[in-house]
mmCIF file of C-alpha atoms in Angstrom:
data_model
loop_
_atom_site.group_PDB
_atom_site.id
_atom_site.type_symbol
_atom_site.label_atom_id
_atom_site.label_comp_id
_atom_site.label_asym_id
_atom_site.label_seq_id
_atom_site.Cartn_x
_atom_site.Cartn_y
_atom_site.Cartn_z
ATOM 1 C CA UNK F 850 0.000 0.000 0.000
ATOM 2 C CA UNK F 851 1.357 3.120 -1.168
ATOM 3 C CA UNK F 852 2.204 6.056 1.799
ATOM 4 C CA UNK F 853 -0.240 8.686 2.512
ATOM 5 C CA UNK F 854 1.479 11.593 2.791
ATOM 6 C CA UNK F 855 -1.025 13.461 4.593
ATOM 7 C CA UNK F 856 0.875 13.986 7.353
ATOM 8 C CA UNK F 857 -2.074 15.137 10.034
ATOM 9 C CA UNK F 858 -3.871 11.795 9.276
ATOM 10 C CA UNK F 859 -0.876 10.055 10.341
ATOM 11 C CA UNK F 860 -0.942 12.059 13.575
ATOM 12 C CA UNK F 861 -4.501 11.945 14.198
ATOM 13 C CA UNK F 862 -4.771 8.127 13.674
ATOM 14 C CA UNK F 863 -2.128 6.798 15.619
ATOM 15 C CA UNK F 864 -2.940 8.942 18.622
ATOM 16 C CA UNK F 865 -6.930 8.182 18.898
ATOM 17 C CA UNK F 866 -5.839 4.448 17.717
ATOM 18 C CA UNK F 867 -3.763 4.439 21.052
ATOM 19 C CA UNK F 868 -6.507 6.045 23.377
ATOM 20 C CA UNK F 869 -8.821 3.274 22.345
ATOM 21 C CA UNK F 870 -6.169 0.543 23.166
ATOM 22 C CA UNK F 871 -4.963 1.570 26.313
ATOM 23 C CA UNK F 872 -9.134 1.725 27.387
ATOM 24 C CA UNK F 873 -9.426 -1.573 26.121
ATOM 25 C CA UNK F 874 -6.132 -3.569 27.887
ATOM 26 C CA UNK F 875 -6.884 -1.775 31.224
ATOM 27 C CA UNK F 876 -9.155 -4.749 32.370
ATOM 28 C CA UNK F 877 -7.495 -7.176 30.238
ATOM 29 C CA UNK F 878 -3.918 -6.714 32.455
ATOM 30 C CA UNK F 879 -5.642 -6.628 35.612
ATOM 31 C CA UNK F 880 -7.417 -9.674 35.086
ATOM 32 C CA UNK F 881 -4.052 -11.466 34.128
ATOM 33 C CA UNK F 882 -1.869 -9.448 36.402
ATOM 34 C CA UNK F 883 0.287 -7.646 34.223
ATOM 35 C CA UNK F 884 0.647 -4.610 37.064
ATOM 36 C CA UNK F 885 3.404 -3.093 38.542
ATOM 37 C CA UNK F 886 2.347 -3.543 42.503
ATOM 38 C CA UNK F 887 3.773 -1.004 45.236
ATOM 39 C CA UNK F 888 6.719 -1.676 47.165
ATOM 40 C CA UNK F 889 9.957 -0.984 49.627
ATOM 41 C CA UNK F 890 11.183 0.554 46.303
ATOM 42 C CA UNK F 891 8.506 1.520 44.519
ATOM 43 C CA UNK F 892 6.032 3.904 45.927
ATOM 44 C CA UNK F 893 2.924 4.353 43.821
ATOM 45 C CA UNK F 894 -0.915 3.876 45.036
ATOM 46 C CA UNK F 895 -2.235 0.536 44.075
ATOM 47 C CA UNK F 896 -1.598 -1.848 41.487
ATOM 48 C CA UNK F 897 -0.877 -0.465 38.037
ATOM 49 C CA UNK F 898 -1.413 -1.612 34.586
ATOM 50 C CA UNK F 899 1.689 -2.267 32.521
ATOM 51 C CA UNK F 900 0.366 -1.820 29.192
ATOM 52 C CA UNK F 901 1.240 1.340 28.168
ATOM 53 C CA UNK F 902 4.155 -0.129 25.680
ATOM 54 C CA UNK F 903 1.934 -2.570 24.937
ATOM 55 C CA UNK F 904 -0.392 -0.118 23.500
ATOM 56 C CA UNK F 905 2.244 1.441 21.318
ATOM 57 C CA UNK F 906 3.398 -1.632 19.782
ATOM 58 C CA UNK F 907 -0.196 -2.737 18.886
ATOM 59 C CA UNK F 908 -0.184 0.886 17.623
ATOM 60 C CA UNK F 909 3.074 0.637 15.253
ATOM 61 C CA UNK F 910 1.448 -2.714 14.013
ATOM 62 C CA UNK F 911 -1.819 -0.956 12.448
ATOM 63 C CA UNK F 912 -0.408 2.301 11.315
ATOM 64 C CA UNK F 913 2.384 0.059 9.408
ATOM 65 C CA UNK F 914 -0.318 -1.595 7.832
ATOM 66 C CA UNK F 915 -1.936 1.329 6.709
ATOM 67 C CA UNK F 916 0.485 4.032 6.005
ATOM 68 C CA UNK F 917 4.055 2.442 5.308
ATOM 69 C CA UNK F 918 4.658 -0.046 2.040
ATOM 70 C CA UNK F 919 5.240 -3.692 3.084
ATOM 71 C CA UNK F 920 9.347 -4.410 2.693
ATOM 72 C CA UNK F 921 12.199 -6.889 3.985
ATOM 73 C CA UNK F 922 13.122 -3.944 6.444
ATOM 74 C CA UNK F 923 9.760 -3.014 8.473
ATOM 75 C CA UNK F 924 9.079 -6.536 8.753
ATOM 76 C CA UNK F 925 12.221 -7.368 9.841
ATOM 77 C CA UNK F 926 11.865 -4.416 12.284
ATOM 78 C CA UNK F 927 8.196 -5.217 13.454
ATOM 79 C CA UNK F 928 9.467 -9.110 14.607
ATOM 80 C CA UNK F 929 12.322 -7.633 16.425
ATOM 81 C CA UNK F 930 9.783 -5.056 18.002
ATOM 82 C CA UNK F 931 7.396 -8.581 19.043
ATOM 83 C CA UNK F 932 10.461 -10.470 20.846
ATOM 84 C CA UNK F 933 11.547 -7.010 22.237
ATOM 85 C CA UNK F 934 8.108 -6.520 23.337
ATOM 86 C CA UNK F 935 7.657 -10.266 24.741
ATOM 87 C CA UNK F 936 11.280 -9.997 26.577
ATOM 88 C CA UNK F 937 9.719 -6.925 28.196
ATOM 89 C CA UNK F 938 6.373 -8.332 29.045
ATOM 90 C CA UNK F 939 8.431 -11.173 30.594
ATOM 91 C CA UNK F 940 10.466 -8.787 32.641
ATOM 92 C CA UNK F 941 7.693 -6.943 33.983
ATOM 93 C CA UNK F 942 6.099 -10.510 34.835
ATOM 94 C CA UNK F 943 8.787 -12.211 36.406
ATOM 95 C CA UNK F 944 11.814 -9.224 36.968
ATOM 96 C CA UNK F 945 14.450 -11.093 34.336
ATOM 97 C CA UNK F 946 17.811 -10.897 35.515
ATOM 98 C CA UNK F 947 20.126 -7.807 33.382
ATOM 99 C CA UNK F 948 22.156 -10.366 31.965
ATOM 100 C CA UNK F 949 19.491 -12.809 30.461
ATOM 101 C CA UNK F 950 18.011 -9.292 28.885
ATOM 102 C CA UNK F 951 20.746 -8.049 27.464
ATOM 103 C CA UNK F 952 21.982 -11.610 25.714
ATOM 104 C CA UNK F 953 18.255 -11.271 24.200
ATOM 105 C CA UNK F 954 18.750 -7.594 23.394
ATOM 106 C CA UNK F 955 21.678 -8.581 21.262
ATOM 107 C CA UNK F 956 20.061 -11.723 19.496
ATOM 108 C CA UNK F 957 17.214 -9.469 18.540
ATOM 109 C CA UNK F 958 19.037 -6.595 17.320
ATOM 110 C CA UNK F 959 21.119 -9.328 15.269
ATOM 111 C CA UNK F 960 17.945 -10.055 13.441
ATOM 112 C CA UNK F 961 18.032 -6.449 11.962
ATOM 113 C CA UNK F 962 21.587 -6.186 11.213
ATOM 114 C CA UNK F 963 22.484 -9.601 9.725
ATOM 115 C CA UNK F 964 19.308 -9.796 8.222
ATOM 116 C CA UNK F 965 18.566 -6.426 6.594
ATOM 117 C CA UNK F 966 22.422 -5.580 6.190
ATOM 118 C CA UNK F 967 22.274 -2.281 7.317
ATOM 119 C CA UNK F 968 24.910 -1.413 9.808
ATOM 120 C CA UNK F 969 27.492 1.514 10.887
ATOM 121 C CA UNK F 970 29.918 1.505 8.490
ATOM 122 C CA UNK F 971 29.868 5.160 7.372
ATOM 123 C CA UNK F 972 30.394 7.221 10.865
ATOM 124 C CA UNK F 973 30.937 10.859 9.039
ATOM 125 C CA UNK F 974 33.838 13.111 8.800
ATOM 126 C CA UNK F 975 34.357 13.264 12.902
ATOM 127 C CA UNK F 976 37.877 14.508 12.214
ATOM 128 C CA UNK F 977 38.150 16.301 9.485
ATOM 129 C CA UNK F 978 40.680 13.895 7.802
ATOM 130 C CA UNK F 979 38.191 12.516 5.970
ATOM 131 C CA UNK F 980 35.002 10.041 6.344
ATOM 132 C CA UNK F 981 35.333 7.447 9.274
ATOM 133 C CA UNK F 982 34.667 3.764 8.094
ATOM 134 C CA UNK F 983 34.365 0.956 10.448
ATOM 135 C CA UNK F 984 34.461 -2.138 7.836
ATOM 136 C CA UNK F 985 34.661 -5.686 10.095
ATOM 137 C CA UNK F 986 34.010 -3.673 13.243
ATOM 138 C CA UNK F 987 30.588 -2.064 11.603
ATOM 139 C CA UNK F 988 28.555 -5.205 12.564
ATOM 140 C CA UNK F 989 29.969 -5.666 16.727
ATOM 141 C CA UNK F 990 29.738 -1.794 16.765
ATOM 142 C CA UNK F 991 25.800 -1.929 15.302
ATOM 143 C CA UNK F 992 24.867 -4.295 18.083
ATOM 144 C CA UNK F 993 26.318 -2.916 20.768
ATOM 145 C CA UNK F 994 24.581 0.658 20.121
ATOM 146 C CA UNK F 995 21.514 -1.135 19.475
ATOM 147 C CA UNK F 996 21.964 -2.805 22.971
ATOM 148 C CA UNK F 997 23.057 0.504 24.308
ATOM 149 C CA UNK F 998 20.557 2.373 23.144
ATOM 150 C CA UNK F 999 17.265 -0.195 24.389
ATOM 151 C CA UNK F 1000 18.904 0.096 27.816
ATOM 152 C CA UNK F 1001 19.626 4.383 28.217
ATOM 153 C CA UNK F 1002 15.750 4.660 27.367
ATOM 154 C CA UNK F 1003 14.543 1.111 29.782
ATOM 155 C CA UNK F 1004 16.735 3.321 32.373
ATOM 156 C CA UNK F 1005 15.522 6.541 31.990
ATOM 157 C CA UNK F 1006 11.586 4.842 33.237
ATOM 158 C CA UNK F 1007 12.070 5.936 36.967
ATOM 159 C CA UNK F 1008 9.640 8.600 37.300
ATOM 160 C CA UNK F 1009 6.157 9.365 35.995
ATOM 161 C CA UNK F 1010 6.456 10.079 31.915
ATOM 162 C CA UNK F 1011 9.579 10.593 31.713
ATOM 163 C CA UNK F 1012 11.033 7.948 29.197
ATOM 164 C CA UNK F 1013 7.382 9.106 27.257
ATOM 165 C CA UNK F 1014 9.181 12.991 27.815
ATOM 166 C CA UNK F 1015 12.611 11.842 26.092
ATOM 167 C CA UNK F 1016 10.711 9.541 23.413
ATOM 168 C CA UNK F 1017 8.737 12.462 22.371
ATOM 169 C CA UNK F 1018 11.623 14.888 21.981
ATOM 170 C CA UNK F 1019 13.804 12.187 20.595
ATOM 171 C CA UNK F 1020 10.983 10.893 17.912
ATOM 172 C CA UNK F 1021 9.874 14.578 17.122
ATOM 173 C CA UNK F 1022 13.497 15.200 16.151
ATOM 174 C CA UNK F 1023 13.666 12.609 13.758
ATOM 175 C CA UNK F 1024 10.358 13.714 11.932
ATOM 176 C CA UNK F 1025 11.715 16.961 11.794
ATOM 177 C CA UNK F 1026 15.025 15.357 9.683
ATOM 178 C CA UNK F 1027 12.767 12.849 7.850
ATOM 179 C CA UNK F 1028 10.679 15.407 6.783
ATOM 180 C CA UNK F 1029 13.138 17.789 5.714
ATOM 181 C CA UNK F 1030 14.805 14.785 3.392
ATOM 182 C CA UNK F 1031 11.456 13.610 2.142
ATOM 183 C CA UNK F 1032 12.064 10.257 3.434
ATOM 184 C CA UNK F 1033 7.793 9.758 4.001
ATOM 185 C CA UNK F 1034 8.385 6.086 5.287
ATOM 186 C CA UNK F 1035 10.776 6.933 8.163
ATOM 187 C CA UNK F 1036 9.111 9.956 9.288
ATOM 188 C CA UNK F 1037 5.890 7.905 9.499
ATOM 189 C CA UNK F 1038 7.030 5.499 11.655
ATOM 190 C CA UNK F 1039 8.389 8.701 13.837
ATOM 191 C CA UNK F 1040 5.261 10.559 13.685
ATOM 192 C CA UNK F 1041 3.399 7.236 15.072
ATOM 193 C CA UNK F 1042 5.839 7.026 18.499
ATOM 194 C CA UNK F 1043 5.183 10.738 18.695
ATOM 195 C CA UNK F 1044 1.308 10.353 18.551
ATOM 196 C CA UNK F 1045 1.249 7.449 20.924
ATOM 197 C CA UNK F 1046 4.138 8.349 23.598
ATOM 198 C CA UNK F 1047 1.612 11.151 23.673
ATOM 199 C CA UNK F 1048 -1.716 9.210 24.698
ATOM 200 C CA UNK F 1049 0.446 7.520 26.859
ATOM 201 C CA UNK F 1050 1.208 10.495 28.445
ATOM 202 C CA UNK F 1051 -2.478 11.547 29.381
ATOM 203 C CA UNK F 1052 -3.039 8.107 30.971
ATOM 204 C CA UNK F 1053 0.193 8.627 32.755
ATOM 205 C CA UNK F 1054 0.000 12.139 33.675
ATOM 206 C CA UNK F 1055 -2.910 13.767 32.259
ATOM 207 C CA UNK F 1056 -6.617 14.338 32.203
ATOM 208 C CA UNK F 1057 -7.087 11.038 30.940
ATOM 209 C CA UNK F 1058 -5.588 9.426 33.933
ATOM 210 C CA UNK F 1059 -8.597 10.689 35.939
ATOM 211 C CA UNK F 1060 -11.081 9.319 33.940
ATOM 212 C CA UNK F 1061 -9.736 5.700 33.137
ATOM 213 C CA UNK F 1062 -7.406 5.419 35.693
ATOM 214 C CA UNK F 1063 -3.433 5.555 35.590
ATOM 215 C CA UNK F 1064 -0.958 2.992 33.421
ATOM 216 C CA UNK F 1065 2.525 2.652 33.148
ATOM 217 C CA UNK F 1066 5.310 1.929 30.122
ATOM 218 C CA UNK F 1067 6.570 -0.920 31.366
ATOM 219 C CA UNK F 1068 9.971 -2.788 29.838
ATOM 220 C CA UNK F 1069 8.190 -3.744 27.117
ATOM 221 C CA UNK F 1070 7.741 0.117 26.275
ATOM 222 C CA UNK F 1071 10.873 1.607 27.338
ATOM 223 C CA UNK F 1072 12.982 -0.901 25.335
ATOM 224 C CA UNK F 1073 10.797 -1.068 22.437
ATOM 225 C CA UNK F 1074 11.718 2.807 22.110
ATOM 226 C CA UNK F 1075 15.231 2.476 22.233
ATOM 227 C CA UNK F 1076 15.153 -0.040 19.659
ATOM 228 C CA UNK F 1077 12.899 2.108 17.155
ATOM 229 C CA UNK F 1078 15.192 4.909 18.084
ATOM 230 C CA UNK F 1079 18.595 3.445 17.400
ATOM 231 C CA UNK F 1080 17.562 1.583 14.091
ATOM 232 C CA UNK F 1081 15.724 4.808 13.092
ATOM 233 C CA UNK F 1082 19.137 6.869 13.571
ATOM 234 C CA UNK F 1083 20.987 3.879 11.858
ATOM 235 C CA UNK F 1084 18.993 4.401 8.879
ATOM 236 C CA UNK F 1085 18.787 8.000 8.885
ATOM 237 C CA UNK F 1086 22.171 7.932 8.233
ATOM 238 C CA UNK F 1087 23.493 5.261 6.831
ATOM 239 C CA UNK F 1088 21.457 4.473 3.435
ATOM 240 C CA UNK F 1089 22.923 5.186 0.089
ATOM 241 C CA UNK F 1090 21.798 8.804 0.140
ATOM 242 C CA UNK F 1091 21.256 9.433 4.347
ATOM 243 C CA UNK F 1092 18.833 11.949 6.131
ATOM 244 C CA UNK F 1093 21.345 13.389 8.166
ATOM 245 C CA UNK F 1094 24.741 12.866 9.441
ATOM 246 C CA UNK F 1095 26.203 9.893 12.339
ATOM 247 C CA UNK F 1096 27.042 12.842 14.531
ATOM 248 C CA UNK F 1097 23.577 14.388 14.448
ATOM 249 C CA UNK F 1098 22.274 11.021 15.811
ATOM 250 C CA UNK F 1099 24.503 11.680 19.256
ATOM 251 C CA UNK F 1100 22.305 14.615 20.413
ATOM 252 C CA UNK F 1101 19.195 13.396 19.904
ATOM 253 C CA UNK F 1102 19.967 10.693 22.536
ATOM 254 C CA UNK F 1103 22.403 13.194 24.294
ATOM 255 C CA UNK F 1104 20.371 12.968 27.858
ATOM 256 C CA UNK F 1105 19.702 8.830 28.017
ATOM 257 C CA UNK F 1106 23.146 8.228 26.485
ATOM 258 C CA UNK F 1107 24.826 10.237 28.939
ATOM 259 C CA UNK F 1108 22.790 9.377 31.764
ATOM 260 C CA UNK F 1109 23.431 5.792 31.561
ATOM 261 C CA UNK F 1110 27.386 6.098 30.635
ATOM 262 C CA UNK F 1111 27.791 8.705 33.622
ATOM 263 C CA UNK F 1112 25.457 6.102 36.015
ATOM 264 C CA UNK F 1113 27.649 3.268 34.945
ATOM 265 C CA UNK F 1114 31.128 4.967 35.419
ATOM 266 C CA UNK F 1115 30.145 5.854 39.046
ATOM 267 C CA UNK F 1116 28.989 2.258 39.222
ATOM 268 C CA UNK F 1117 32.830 0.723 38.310
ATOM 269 C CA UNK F 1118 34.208 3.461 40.169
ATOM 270 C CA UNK F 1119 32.146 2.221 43.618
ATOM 271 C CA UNK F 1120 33.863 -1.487 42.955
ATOM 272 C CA UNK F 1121 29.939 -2.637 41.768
ATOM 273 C CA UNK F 1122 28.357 -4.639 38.640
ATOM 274 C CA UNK F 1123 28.070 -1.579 35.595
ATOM 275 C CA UNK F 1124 24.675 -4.176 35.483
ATOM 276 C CA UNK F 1125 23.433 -3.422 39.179
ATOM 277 C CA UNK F 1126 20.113 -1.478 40.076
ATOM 278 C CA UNK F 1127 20.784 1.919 41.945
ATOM 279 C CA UNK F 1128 19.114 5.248 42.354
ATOM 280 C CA UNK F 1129 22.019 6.976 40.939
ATOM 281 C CA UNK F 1130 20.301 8.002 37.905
ATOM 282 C CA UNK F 1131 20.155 11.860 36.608
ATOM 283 C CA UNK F 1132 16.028 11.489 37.903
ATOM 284 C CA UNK F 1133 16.694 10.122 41.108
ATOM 285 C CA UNK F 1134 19.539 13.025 41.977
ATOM 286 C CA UNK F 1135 17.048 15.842 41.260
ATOM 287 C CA UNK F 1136 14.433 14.352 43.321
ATOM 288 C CA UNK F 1137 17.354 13.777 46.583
ATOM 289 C CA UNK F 1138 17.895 17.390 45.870
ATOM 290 C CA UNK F 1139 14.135 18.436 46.748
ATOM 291 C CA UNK F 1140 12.307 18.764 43.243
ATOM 292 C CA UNK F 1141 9.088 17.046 42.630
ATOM 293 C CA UNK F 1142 9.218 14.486 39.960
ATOM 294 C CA UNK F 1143 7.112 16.658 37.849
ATOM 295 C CA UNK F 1144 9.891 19.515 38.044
ATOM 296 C CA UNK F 1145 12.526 16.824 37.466
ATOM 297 C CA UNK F 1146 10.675 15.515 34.422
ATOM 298 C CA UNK F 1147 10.179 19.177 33.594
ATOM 299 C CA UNK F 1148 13.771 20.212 33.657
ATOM 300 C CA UNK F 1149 14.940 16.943 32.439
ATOM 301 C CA UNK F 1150 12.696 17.401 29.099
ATOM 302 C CA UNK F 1151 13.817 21.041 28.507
ATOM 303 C CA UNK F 1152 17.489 19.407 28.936
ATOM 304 C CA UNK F 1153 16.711 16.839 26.202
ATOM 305 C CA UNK F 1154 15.053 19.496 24.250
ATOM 306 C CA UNK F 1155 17.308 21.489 24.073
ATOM 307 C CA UNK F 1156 20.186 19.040 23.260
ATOM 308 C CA UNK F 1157 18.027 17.821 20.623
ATOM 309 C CA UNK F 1158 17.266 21.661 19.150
ATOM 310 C CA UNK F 1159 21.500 21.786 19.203
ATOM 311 C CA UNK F 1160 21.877 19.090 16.927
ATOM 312 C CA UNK F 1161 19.008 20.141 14.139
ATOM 313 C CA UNK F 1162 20.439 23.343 14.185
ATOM 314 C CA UNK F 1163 24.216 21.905 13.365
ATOM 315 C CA UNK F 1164 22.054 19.687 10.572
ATOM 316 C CA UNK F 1165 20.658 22.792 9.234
ATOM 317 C CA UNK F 1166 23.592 25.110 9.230
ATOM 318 C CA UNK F 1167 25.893 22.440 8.628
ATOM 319 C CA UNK F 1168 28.143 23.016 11.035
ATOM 320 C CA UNK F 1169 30.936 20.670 10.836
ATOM 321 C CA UNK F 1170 30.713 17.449 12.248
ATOM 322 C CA UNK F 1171 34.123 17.513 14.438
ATOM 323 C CA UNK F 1172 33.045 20.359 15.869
ATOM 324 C CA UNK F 1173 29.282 18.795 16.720
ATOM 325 C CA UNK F 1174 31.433 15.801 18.169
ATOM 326 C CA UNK F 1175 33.685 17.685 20.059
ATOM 327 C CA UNK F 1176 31.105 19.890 21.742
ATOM 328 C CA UNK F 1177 29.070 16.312 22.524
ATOM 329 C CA UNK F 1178 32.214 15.183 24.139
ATOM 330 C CA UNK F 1179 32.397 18.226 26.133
ATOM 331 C CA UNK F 1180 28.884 18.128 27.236
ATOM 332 C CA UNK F 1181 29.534 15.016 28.263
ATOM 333 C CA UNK F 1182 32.599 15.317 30.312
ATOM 334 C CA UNK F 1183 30.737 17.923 31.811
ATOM 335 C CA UNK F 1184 27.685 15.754 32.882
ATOM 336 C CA UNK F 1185 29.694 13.298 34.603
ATOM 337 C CA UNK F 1186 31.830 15.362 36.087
ATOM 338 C CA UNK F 1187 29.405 17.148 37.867
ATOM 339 C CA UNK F 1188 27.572 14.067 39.062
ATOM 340 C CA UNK F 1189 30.560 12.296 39.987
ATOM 341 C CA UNK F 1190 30.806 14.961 42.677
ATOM 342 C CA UNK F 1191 27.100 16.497 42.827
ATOM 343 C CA UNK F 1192 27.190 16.453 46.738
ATOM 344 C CA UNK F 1193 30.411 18.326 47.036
ATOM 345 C CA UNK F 1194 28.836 20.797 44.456
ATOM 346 C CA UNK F 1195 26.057 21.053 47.012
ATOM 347 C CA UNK F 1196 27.779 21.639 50.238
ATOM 348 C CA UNK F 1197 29.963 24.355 48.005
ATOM 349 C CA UNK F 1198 26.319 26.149 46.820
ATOM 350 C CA UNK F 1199 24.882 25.955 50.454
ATOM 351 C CA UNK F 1200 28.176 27.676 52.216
ATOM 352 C CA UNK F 1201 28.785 30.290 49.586
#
């Protein structure tokens, strides 16, 4: 079927599609008990449904039916989205230990890359000597970003909408650079996370919540974004003729990616597992620091927002790319620094 390329319809359907879902698996979850209950470490009212990725994926299903032209490459992608999805549902279910999940990450994201070839070979002129190619390492490199990538976004789901926050600005990016290449199928498959991340959110956080009652993400969510994400941004750039350039894709990631390689250096640094479960995450510090969660998810969105704004604007102006990288790396050195030693910061702010 050919793409519409009405691009409100797109919109429109995907995010009333979504309302109608979520309505409809409320019961279904809480008859089979697919609900995230209260406890020592999780301190929510009452047992919650789980089905908000859930929703999204039965989402992507239909509008790939409707709007996007059958292919090798969105099928392979929508049968690594179901075992990403079932992984997830089976982690919510029964906890699965990090290590089981992230051997299953990598098998599924080998079912994209060794099946539909399409890997990063071609990482852009980072340099300025000339156009970085990976060859034999494109493949190992591929699956470890995809792995990377479905656990910054699973981490990020601490606090009410967030990971829906940092899906919306990461998604809304990538229509933007879809749309401004023409590349209909792509930005379709954007615009449909952007519609349904934001039903989610008014189940999560909104009116809608009041009305029907609140739901959750869930692993089966939060990974099923990174995934869509990462392969999105390997596309986007890595096609005969790309979207946009390798060091573009950095910044729309810029607060889950650094999040989770800040969290994890603090992790090896304390002697423990770069694996293990904390409340070290960027989320967790703003709320020890006083903020609500909805000021954390507040600033925390702008943050991504504007780290995301950053990197259009060096696609649009072409700035060069070793200059984009460099300024990343900065950014980055920055974050951890400063949460390496956040509490010394503090004690610094509160005498001066």
């Amino acid at each position: 079927m050919e793409l519409i390329s009405s691009y409100e319809v797109i919109f429109i359907s995907a995010f009333l599609l979504a309302c109608v879902t979520i309505v409809g698996l409320r019961p279904i979850a809480a008859n089979i008990g697919l609900v995230d209950r209260p406890d020592a470490r999780k301190k929510h009212l009452g047992d919650i449904p789980l089905i908000g990725g859930i929703a999204i994926y039965f989402t992507l299903l239909v509008m790939s039916q409707i709007f996007i032209p059958s292919s090798q490459l969105v099928n392979l992608y929508l049968i690594s989205c179901s075992f990403l999805v079932l992984i997830g549902a089976l982690d919510d279910f029964y906890d699965v230990s990090a290590k089981i999940r992230l051997i299953a990450q990598l098998l599924i994201a080998s079912i994209l890359v060794m099946g539909a070839g399409h890997a990063l070979y071609d990482m852009g002129d980072l340099f300025s000597l000339g156009n970085v190619k990976l060859g034999l390492l494109a493949i190992p490199v591929t699956l470890l970003a995809v792995a990377t990538a479905i656990n910054a976004f699973n981490m990020t789901d601490g606090i009410d909408g967030l990971v829906g926050v940092l899906g919306i600005v990461t998604f809304s990016s990538l229509c933007v650079l879809f749309y401004w290449d023409g590349n209909l199928e792509l930005f379709a498959i954007s615009a449909t996370f952007v519609s349904a991340l934001s039903a989610f959110l008014l189940f999560n956080l909104g009116g809608l919540r009041r009305i029907f009652g609140k739901i959750f993400m869930g692993d089966a969510g939060s990974m099923m974004i990174g995934l869509t994400i990462i392969w999105l941004l390997v596309l986007g750039t890595q096609n005969g003729e790309p979207s946009f350039r390798p060091v573009t894709a950095l910044w729309m990631i810029a607060i889950p990616l650094m999040d989770m390689f800040s969290v994890m250096h603090r992790r090896v640094r304390k002697g423990k597992s770069p694996l293990s479960a904390d409340r070290d995450h960027l989320h967790h510090i703003f709320m020890r620091f006083g903020f609500t969660s909805k000021t954390a998810l507040t600033l925390i969105g702008i943050a991504s927002a504007t780290f995301a704004a950053f990197g259009l604007a060096g696609e649009y102006w072409d700035i060069p790319e070793f200059v984009m990288l460099f300024l990343f790396i900065v950014f980055f050195v920055l974050y951890d620094y400063i949460f390496m030693h956040v509490w010394k910061i503090s004690r610094w702010v509160r005498k001066g």
